[in-house]
């Protein structure tokens, strides 16, 4: 596919400095872009990469205009990274083939499910009884939405996602586990993205709730009765245990784990790989990761760590003496 | 659905104090239950929530009878949480629609698989050659049970579960990996639950074994030749590496990881997020998690941790001096 | 199935000491092998298990020939573990039923996908438009290969694997996330194995690349624009964040996590459960795991760890005083 620079600014705004008839056939980072590609300077700290970029055109912020124009063609826009996002959307829209049927014939959709006519259900999906799927929502291939779950508008569910499996609930009874049937559902708001093979369990009594604009990456586990506030983004392999209450506008890094029944305030950022074992009621950036080291050093430090409390006592004793 | 209190005690036992004709239309926790809902006091520590609960009826232990009766209707049962579990089962049973065909027409079941007539195979499942599935077992949608695996009675397998993929076995050969074909199978006992997108690999030579009553949450990896003892429960995102031997009546928290070839005794409890790098031969509660902190504090502590062994040496030197 | 020792050495080489007409009906480790089974001594450190093994025949290295022959029949080969791997392959080949159709009738294969006639597509797979699948590659049941992805020769993809879901890319826009369409693909080399429910995301602009001979276990997340060098092996539950560049001949343990945009040199070994937060430019063995302990000890040490930096300052102060 080829796109004229003039068509891009016509569709997305921004100020083109250069030849509107110049065509680009792809998008690429500054370092690797060729003269037939469009690039962007999303972060002023990468300014040093600009002069030598071979890109046919670069999207820049107004503050970088002079540097960019000295190099060659550019599009000036207040938020170059956002502008770039919109170019990807334009590109995708123009390069996609005409859509097939709204519900792929291989999908198994219960007659008592309600799928909006503008929603799309991919190959080999399962949509069970009582499900509602809103306008513009897309289920890619092999997604399961179990009984009674509700999915809002303009959501995207990637392959293998499972919405509404039973929450993990059992009552102990003389050494064996007795099932607590999970009678709640899952309610997913609008503009939610759910990654491949991610699981969101149905609630025990009330519903599990994913609010508008939440973005979940792949292979994430969301337990029963969790609530994830609007526009929170969670990276791959994270786990959110049952009844956790995650605020809005949070970011949770990959493989982070949130214990059950905790609360995270709005605007909390959890580093990848961290284990959240207590509620966090103030916005901010939180971490808890064992630093990686060469194995021999790690072994020595880990062994000392197992004696750390005693080491503290020894320091205390020394302090008393001196 | 509505259920009369009288019908509940008729079905499940317990002592009703109140109007047997009162109807409830749902179950809810003490704090949020409405007058048309049934609730329960599963834990005496939550007694303070009881007086102000608006629940139409509350399930309580004999010791809480007086406090409960002062509030309103109650059902007295020796184990309220277990009683509650059974109410969820009753509720589910009564509210479920009549079952469809035992094997969903979209499932792919090999003619040489043996599926008990009372088992149920969901939409788009794959059941391969030589599989045995016992009475009352339910495969929800999109489950795979690969060649030769055996699943007992009354098990539930949630969507996307994969039973019997190849174990991860390769022999190094001059820098490349040569496949060790996995010739064992997977044997799953009775009353086992397996969560969504959880994987249990087939054994290399002998079988991978999941004993009776084991409960596995979502997105768990169970390597080849693992044995999980009866009634052990494992929470989501956990990983059990190959040939680990997990005892009976253990609990393993979410995202915990058990190294290969280790043994865990019966009755071991592993905290969520812990990494088990050695066998644990005594029952008890074990943990190993980096405490979360604000990012700045974590950075300082993590940097010091990388010098911990040296710090110990410095304390030793001080002790010699004083 | 039964196999004569003579047929085994005829197919695979090695020196048989014993009766070529002796038949074995299975493979087993030294400790559990019966007189009708073939075993192997893969590691000289297990030599003590040899004399009492009841195996009908044992594969050994030349150095162990005398000890082995004293016990009974043996096959001598330079690399017994590799020889054993090849016996499993022979066993599998001979015991497998004749293959069904190359593309299972329940699979959904786009007419614009190119599947080599010797490739095999399992039940309920989805192979989208523009996909190329090379000779001898096997997709087990319920695998998704999304639009435009390329898979080389002799690969195996296990059930539930998802190749080419969208990478996790969003641009912030006044508190909401705006989608960055993922315009790249996934390119998988030859002889690659991909485990059950593992996900490999398509690139944002360029492709995600998995080189020849890479082995990925189950439930692994590979983010967009990652490159994994040839013959690297990664165990289950690991996560490789976007744009990480993993060298060749690395091993990454289970549940390890590699942050985005990092580089790992060739020949790096990461212990299971470690979190890689910085590039590692020298081959070697690296670890970072909180040691597990009984819960009470862990609690005391973890509490002290949160004061570790202050403890260091106290030691510094003591050093000044003395």
PDB file of N, CA, C and O in Angstrom, chain B residues 279-309:
ATOM      1  N   UNK B 279      13.217 -28.910  48.082  1.00  0.00           N
ATOM      2  CA  UNK B 279      12.131 -29.733  48.603  1.00  0.00           C
ATOM      3  C   UNK B 279      11.731 -29.250  49.997  1.00  0.00           C
ATOM      4  O   UNK B 279      12.551 -28.720  50.744  1.00  0.00           O
ATOM      5  N   UNK B 280      10.461 -29.418  50.300  1.00  0.00           N
ATOM      6  CA  UNK B 280       9.939 -29.024  51.614  1.00  0.00           C
ATOM      7  C   UNK B 280       9.308 -30.272  52.212  1.00  0.00           C
ATOM      8  O   UNK B 280       8.285 -30.753  51.711  1.00  0.00           O
ATOM      9  N   UNK B 281       9.944 -30.786  53.247  1.00  0.00           N
ATOM     10  CA  UNK B 281       9.572 -32.110  53.732  1.00  0.00           C
ATOM     11  C   UNK B 281       8.743 -32.068  55.004  1.00  0.00           C
ATOM     12  O   UNK B 281       8.337 -33.109  55.512  1.00  0.00           O
ATOM     13  N   UNK B 282       8.502 -30.861  55.522  1.00  0.00           N
ATOM     14  CA  UNK B 282       7.667 -30.725  56.722  1.00  0.00           C
ATOM     15  C   UNK B 282       6.462 -29.861  56.408  1.00  0.00           C
ATOM     16  O   UNK B 282       6.600 -28.808  55.785  1.00  0.00           O
ATOM     17  N   UNK B 283       5.267 -30.277  56.839  1.00  0.00           N
ATOM     18  CA  UNK B 283       4.096 -29.428  56.616  1.00  0.00           C
ATOM     19  C   UNK B 283       4.315 -28.077  57.277  1.00  0.00           C
ATOM     20  O   UNK B 283       5.100 -27.944  58.212  1.00  0.00           O
ATOM     21  N   UNK B 284       3.641 -27.076  56.803  1.00  0.00           N
ATOM     22  CA  UNK B 284       3.796 -25.738  57.352  1.00  0.00           C
ATOM     23  C   UNK B 284       3.573 -24.703  56.281  1.00  0.00           C
ATOM     24  O   UNK B 284       3.184 -25.036  55.155  1.00  0.00           O
ATOM     25  N   UNK B 285       3.826 -23.467  56.641  1.00  0.00           N
ATOM     26  CA  UNK B 285       3.543 -22.328  55.768  1.00  0.00           C
ATOM     27  C   UNK B 285       4.865 -21.698  55.362  1.00  0.00           C
ATOM     28  O   UNK B 285       5.658 -21.311  56.210  1.00  0.00           O
ATOM     29  N   UNK B 286       5.087 -21.596  54.070  1.00  0.00           N
ATOM     30  CA  UNK B 286       6.373 -21.134  53.542  1.00  0.00           C
ATOM     31  C   UNK B 286       6.165 -19.947  52.599  1.00  0.00           C
ATOM     32  O   UNK B 286       5.192 -19.930  51.835  1.00  0.00           O
ATOM     33  N   UNK B 287       7.114 -19.010  52.656  1.00  0.00           N
ATOM     34  CA  UNK B 287       6.989 -17.803  51.834  1.00  0.00           C
ATOM     35  C   UNK B 287       8.348 -17.351  51.325  1.00  0.00           C
ATOM     36  O   UNK B 287       9.380 -17.670  51.922  1.00  0.00           O
ATOM     37  N   UNK B 288       8.326 -16.569  50.300  1.00  0.00           N
ATOM     38  CA  UNK B 288       9.546 -15.938  49.778  1.00  0.00           C
ATOM     39  C   UNK B 288       9.160 -14.889  48.750  1.00  0.00           C
ATOM     40  O   UNK B 288       9.122 -15.177  47.559  1.00  0.00           O
ATOM     41  N   UNK B 289       8.882 -13.685  49.234  1.00  0.00           N
ATOM     42  CA  UNK B 289       8.376 -12.634  48.345  1.00  0.00           C
ATOM     43  C   UNK B 289       9.099 -11.337  48.665  1.00  0.00           C
ATOM     44  O   UNK B 289       9.211 -10.962  49.834  1.00  0.00           O
ATOM     45  N   UNK B 290       9.550 -10.647  47.670  1.00  0.00           N
ATOM     46  CA  UNK B 290      10.176  -9.344  47.878  1.00  0.00           C
ATOM     47  C   UNK B 290       9.082  -8.363  48.280  1.00  0.00           C
ATOM     48  O   UNK B 290       8.109  -8.185  47.548  1.00  0.00           O
ATOM     49  N   UNK B 291       9.228  -7.686  49.431  1.00  0.00           N
ATOM     50  CA  UNK B 291       8.147  -6.786  49.858  1.00  0.00           C
ATOM     51  C   UNK B 291       8.043  -5.579  48.935  1.00  0.00           C
ATOM     52  O   UNK B 291       9.058  -5.019  48.525  1.00  0.00           O
ATOM     53  N   UNK B 292       6.826  -5.211  48.607  1.00  0.00           N
ATOM     54  CA  UNK B 292       6.636  -4.054  47.728  1.00  0.00           C
ATOM     55  C   UNK B 292       6.820  -2.768  48.532  1.00  0.00           C
ATOM     56  O   UNK B 292       6.571  -2.742  49.735  1.00  0.00           O
ATOM     57  N   UNK B 293       7.249  -1.718  47.872  1.00  0.00           N
ATOM     58  CA  UNK B 293       7.527  -0.448  48.540  1.00  0.00           C
ATOM     59  C   UNK B 293       7.375   0.658  47.503  1.00  0.00           C
ATOM     60  O   UNK B 293       7.259   0.382  46.310  1.00  0.00           O
ATOM     61  N   UNK B 294       7.378   1.901  47.973  1.00  0.00           N
ATOM     62  CA  UNK B 294       7.417   2.957  46.973  1.00  0.00           C
ATOM     63  C   UNK B 294       8.713   2.798  46.196  1.00  0.00           C
ATOM     64  O   UNK B 294       9.714   2.301  46.721  1.00  0.00           O
ATOM     65  N   UNK B 295       8.691   3.206  44.942  1.00  0.00           N
ATOM     66  CA  UNK B 295       9.782   2.845  44.039  1.00  0.00           C
ATOM     67  C   UNK B 295      11.144   3.360  44.512  1.00  0.00           C
ATOM     68  O   UNK B 295      12.155   2.659  44.413  1.00  0.00           O
ATOM     69  N   UNK B 296      11.167   4.555  45.076  1.00  0.00           N
ATOM     70  CA  UNK B 296      12.443   5.145  45.506  1.00  0.00           C
ATOM     71  C   UNK B 296      13.038   4.310  46.646  1.00  0.00           C
ATOM     72  O   UNK B 296      14.239   4.000  46.638  1.00  0.00           O
ATOM     73  N   UNK B 297      12.232   3.936  47.613  1.00  0.00           N
ATOM     74  CA  UNK B 297      12.719   3.109  48.725  1.00  0.00           C
ATOM     75  C   UNK B 297      13.184   1.755  48.210  1.00  0.00           C
ATOM     76  O   UNK B 297      14.222   1.232  48.621  1.00  0.00           O
ATOM     77  N   UNK B 298      12.385   1.176  47.333  1.00  0.00           N
ATOM     78  CA  UNK B 298      12.772  -0.121  46.781  1.00  0.00           C
ATOM     79  C   UNK B 298      14.135  -0.031  46.096  1.00  0.00           C
ATOM     80  O   UNK B 298      14.991  -0.891  46.281  1.00  0.00           O
ATOM     81  N   UNK B 299      14.318   1.018  45.310  1.00  0.00           N
ATOM     82  CA  UNK B 299      15.584   1.139  44.576  1.00  0.00           C
ATOM     83  C   UNK B 299      16.772   1.167  45.526  1.00  0.00           C
ATOM     84  O   UNK B 299      17.787   0.498  45.294  1.00  0.00           O
ATOM     85  N   UNK B 300      16.650   1.935  46.613  1.00  0.00           N
ATOM     86  CA  UNK B 300      17.741   2.015  47.573  1.00  0.00           C
ATOM     87  C   UNK B 300      17.981   0.661  48.245  1.00  0.00           C
ATOM     88  O   UNK B 300      19.127   0.219  48.387  1.00  0.00           O
ATOM     89  N   UNK B 301      16.899   0.018  48.652  1.00  0.00           N
ATOM     90  CA  UNK B 301      17.063  -1.272  49.332  1.00  0.00           C
ATOM     91  C   UNK B 301      17.589  -2.353  48.384  1.00  0.00           C
ATOM     92  O   UNK B 301      18.412  -3.174  48.760  1.00  0.00           O
ATOM     93  N   UNK B 302      17.118  -2.316  47.150  1.00  0.00           N
ATOM     94  CA  UNK B 302      17.570  -3.323  46.187  1.00  0.00           C
ATOM     95  C   UNK B 302      19.052  -3.140  45.878  1.00  0.00           C
ATOM     96  O   UNK B 302      19.800  -4.115  45.738  1.00  0.00           O
ATOM     97  N   UNK B 303      19.475  -1.881  45.795  1.00  0.00           N
ATOM     98  CA  UNK B 303      20.895  -1.630  45.532  1.00  0.00           C
ATOM     99  C   UNK B 303      21.736  -2.159  46.698  1.00  0.00           C
ATOM    100  O   UNK B 303      22.788  -2.785  46.496  1.00  0.00           O
ATOM    101  N   UNK B 304      21.274  -1.922  47.911  1.00  0.00           N
ATOM    102  CA  UNK B 304      22.013  -2.421  49.078  1.00  0.00           C
ATOM    103  C   UNK B 304      22.000  -3.952  49.103  1.00  0.00           C
ATOM    104  O   UNK B 304      22.982  -4.588  49.497  1.00  0.00           O
ATOM    105  N   UNK B 305      20.879  -4.517  48.696  1.00  0.00           N
ATOM    106  CA  UNK B 305      20.771  -5.984  48.694  1.00  0.00           C
ATOM    107  C   UNK B 305      21.867  -6.623  47.832  1.00  0.00           C
ATOM    108  O   UNK B 305      22.379  -7.699  48.160  1.00  0.00           O
ATOM    109  N   UNK B 306      22.217  -5.940  46.763  1.00  0.00           N
ATOM    110  CA  UNK B 306      23.266  -6.487  45.904  1.00  0.00           C
ATOM    111  C   UNK B 306      24.638  -6.447  46.583  1.00  0.00           C
ATOM    112  O   UNK B 306      25.595  -7.048  46.088  1.00  0.00           O
ATOM    113  N   UNK B 307      24.728  -5.736  47.733  1.00  0.00           N
ATOM    114  CA  UNK B 307      25.977  -5.670  48.504  1.00  0.00           C
ATOM    115  C   UNK B 307      25.805  -6.360  49.850  1.00  0.00           C
ATOM    116  O   UNK B 307      26.631  -6.151  50.758  1.00  0.00           O
ATOM    117  N   UNK B 308      24.754  -7.151  50.011  1.00  0.00           N
ATOM    118  CA  UNK B 308      24.402  -7.637  51.347  1.00  0.00           C
ATOM    119  C   UNK B 308      25.490  -8.521  51.953  1.00  0.00           C
ATOM    120  O   UNK B 308      25.807  -8.418  53.146  1.00  0.00           O
ATOM    121  N   UNK B 309      26.062  -9.354  51.133  1.00  0.00           N
ATOM    122  CA  UNK B 309      27.098 -10.248  51.652  1.00  0.00           C
ATOM    123  C   UNK B 309      28.296  -9.436  52.179  1.00  0.00           C
ATOM    124  O   UNK B 309      28.842  -9.740  53.245  1.00  0.00           O
TER     125      UNK B 309
END
